[in-house]
mmCIF file of C-alpha atoms in Angstrom:
data_model
loop_
_atom_site.group_PDB
_atom_site.id
_atom_site.type_symbol
_atom_site.label_atom_id
_atom_site.label_comp_id
_atom_site.label_asym_id
_atom_site.label_seq_id
_atom_site.Cartn_x
_atom_site.Cartn_y
_atom_site.Cartn_z
ATOM 1 C CA MET A 1 0.000 0.000 0.000
ATOM 2 C CA ALA A 2 1.206 3.483 -0.795
ATOM 3 C CA ASP A 3 -0.135 4.960 2.451
ATOM 4 C CA LYS A 4 0.746 2.701 5.403
ATOM 5 C CA GLU A 5 -1.181 4.846 7.921
ATOM 6 C CA LYS A 6 -4.435 4.470 5.976
ATOM 7 C CA TRP A 7 -3.871 0.747 5.541
ATOM 8 C CA ASP A 8 -3.299 0.405 9.291
ATOM 9 C CA GLN A 9 -6.624 2.201 9.911
ATOM 10 C CA VAL A 10 -8.441 -0.167 7.566
ATOM 11 C CA GLN A 11 -7.144 -3.117 9.565
ATOM 12 C CA ASP A 12 -8.005 -1.696 13.026
ATOM 13 C CA PRO A 13 -11.667 -2.449 13.973
ATOM 14 C CA SER A 14 -11.781 0.565 16.311
ATOM 15 C CA THR A 15 -11.256 3.138 13.531
ATOM 16 C CA GLU A 16 -13.585 4.954 11.172
ATOM 17 C CA GLY A 17 -11.452 3.797 8.233
ATOM 18 C CA TYR A 18 -12.211 0.188 9.135
ATOM 19 C CA ALA A 19 -15.975 0.885 9.237
ATOM 20 C CA ILE A 20 -15.860 2.657 5.869
ATOM 21 C CA TYR A 21 -13.845 -0.170 4.318
ATOM 22 C CA GLN A 22 -16.205 -2.840 5.687
ATOM 23 C CA GLY A 23 -19.208 -0.937 4.360
ATOM 24 C CA MET A 24 -17.586 -0.679 0.942
ATOM 25 C CA MET A 25 -16.829 -4.424 0.917
ATOM 26 C CA ALA A 26 -20.411 -5.275 1.945
ATOM 27 C CA GLY A 27 -21.709 -3.078 -0.874
ATOM 28 C CA LEU A 28 -19.491 -4.830 -3.400
ATOM 29 C CA ALA A 29 -20.647 -8.222 -2.164
ATOM 30 C CA CYS A 30 -24.278 -7.259 -2.901
ATOM 31 C CA PHE A 31 -23.528 -5.503 -6.193
ATOM 32 C CA ALA A 32 -23.784 -8.563 -8.448
ATOM 33 C CA GLU A 33 -27.115 -9.567 -6.905
ATOM 34 C CA SER A 34 -28.444 -6.032 -7.344
ATOM 35 C CA ILE A 35 -27.484 -6.053 -11.028
ATOM 36 C CA ARG A 36 -29.088 -9.485 -11.480
ATOM 37 C CA GLY A 37 -32.332 -8.244 -9.900
ATOM 38 C CA PHE A 38 -32.308 -5.115 -12.050
ATOM 39 C CA ARG A 39 -31.864 -7.191 -15.221
ATOM 40 C CA GLN A 40 -34.788 -9.419 -14.213
ATOM 41 C CA GLN A 41 -36.984 -6.353 -13.647
ATOM 42 C CA VAL A 42 -36.082 -4.891 -17.044
ATOM 43 C CA THR A 43 -36.708 -8.239 -18.759
ATOM 44 C CA GLU A 44 -40.118 -8.617 -17.103
ATOM 45 C CA MET A 45 -41.084 -5.004 -17.802
ATOM 46 C CA THR A 46 -40.167 -5.393 -21.468
ATOM 47 C CA ARG A 47 -41.872 -8.766 -21.943
ATOM 48 C CA THR A 48 -45.059 -8.067 -20.017
ATOM 49 C CA TYR A 49 -45.619 -4.334 -20.375
ATOM 50 C CA PHE A 50 -43.747 -2.993 -23.437
ATOM 51 C CA GLU A 51 -43.854 -5.765 -26.056
ATOM 52 C CA PRO A 52 -47.692 -5.994 -26.066
ATOM 53 C CA LEU A 53 -48.055 -2.262 -26.858
ATOM 54 C CA LYS A 54 -49.964 -1.618 -30.075
ATOM 55 C CA ARG A 55 -48.409 1.844 -30.468
ATOM 56 C CA ARG A 56 -44.822 2.830 -29.722
ATOM 57 C CA THR A 57 -45.414 6.381 -28.556
ATOM 58 C CA SER A 58 -43.773 8.012 -25.568
ATOM 59 C CA GLY A 59 -47.207 8.226 -23.917
ATOM 60 C CA ALA A 60 -47.843 4.513 -24.391
ATOM 61 C CA TYR A 61 -44.426 3.657 -22.920
ATOM 62 C CA ALA A 62 -44.976 6.024 -20.000
ATOM 63 C CA GLN A 63 -48.361 4.474 -19.259
ATOM 64 C CA ALA A 64 -46.911 0.939 -19.465
ATOM 65 C CA TYR A 65 -44.061 1.924 -17.121
ATOM 66 C CA SER A 66 -46.568 3.416 -14.690
ATOM 67 C CA ARG A 67 -48.586 0.171 -14.722
ATOM 68 C CA PHE A 68 -45.415 -1.854 -14.124
ATOM 69 C CA TYR A 69 -44.382 0.307 -11.164
ATOM 70 C CA SER A 70 -47.894 0.268 -9.694
ATOM 71 C CA ASP A 71 -48.154 -3.513 -10.070
ATOM 72 C CA MET A 72 -44.757 -4.040 -8.416
ATOM 73 C CA LEU A 73 -45.761 -1.864 -5.457
ATOM 74 C CA SER A 74 -49.023 -3.768 -5.108
ATOM 75 C CA ILE A 75 -47.309 -7.165 -5.288
ATOM 76 C CA GLY A 76 -44.629 -6.054 -2.821
ATOM 77 C CA ALA A 77 -47.228 -4.745 -0.390
ATOM 78 C CA HIS A 78 -49.143 -8.011 -0.597
ATOM 79 C CA ILE A 79 -46.031 -10.152 -0.043
ATOM 80 C CA PHE A 80 -44.637 -8.071 2.810
ATOM 81 C CA LYS A 81 -48.040 -7.748 4.481
ATOM 82 C CA LYS A 82 -48.169 -11.545 4.772
ATOM 83 C CA MET A 83 -44.578 -11.751 6.007
ATOM 84 C CA ILE A 84 -44.665 -8.875 8.508
ATOM 85 C CA PRO A 85 -48.295 -7.991 9.327
ATOM 86 C CA THR A 86 -47.434 -5.664 12.231
ATOM 87 C CA ARG A 87 -45.029 -3.300 10.408
ATOM 88 C CA THR A 88 -45.633 -0.578 7.890
ATOM 89 C CA MET A 89 -43.353 -1.079 4.927
ATOM 90 C CA SER A 90 -41.896 1.630 2.732
ATOM 91 C CA PHE A 91 -41.307 0.776 -0.898
ATOM 92 C CA GLU A 92 -39.185 3.789 -1.763
ATOM 93 C CA ARG A 93 -35.860 3.063 -3.428
ATOM 94 C CA THR A 94 -33.023 3.289 -0.965
ATOM 95 C CA ASP A 95 -30.057 2.889 -3.286
ATOM 96 C CA ARG A 96 -30.726 6.134 -5.203
ATOM 97 C CA THR A 97 -28.841 4.828 -8.200
ATOM 98 C CA ALA A 98 -29.239 7.220 -11.093
ATOM 99 C CA ILE A 99 -30.908 5.410 -13.959
ATOM 100 C CA GLY A 100 -31.967 7.305 -17.033
ATOM 101 C CA HIS A 101 -34.324 6.186 -19.738
ATOM 102 C CA ARG A 102 -35.952 7.810 -22.726
ATOM 103 C CA PHE A 103 -38.903 6.597 -24.775
ATOM 104 C CA VAL A 104 -38.246 6.899 -28.486
ATOM 105 C CA ALA A 105 -40.771 6.494 -31.287
ATOM 106 C CA THR A 106 -39.838 4.019 -34.015
ATOM 107 C CA TYR A 107 -40.530 4.158 -37.727
ATOM 108 C CA GLN A 108 -42.595 1.249 -39.055
ATOM 109 C CA ALA A 109 -44.407 0.909 -42.374
ATOM 110 C CA GLY A 110 -44.182 4.631 -43.128
ATOM 111 C CA LEU A 111 -45.477 5.703 -39.692
ATOM 112 C CA TYR A 112 -43.875 6.807 -36.488
ATOM 113 C CA VAL A 113 -45.328 4.609 -33.745
#
């Protein structure tokens, strides 16, 4: 290590550096599972909500995305209500990962859909 003092902190359980390092390692351990879950959500959203669309307009995609999100909240509430009936669950995202998406019309048979 280039900075021996920092490396010593990382190895000492009583330091803030150790806590930060452990948190970073725990986050990395969960990263692959988070990506796998995200890919499954995108696959399901595409298959169930986007592919059946008759029109490929930004409004149609936005409505399909809204249905997907609403359905996932409803399913999550139902599952967690059975598992933990005495607690109120929050379904807000906690990771705050920035994910951008844009709905783009496509050109088919002389029409933008």
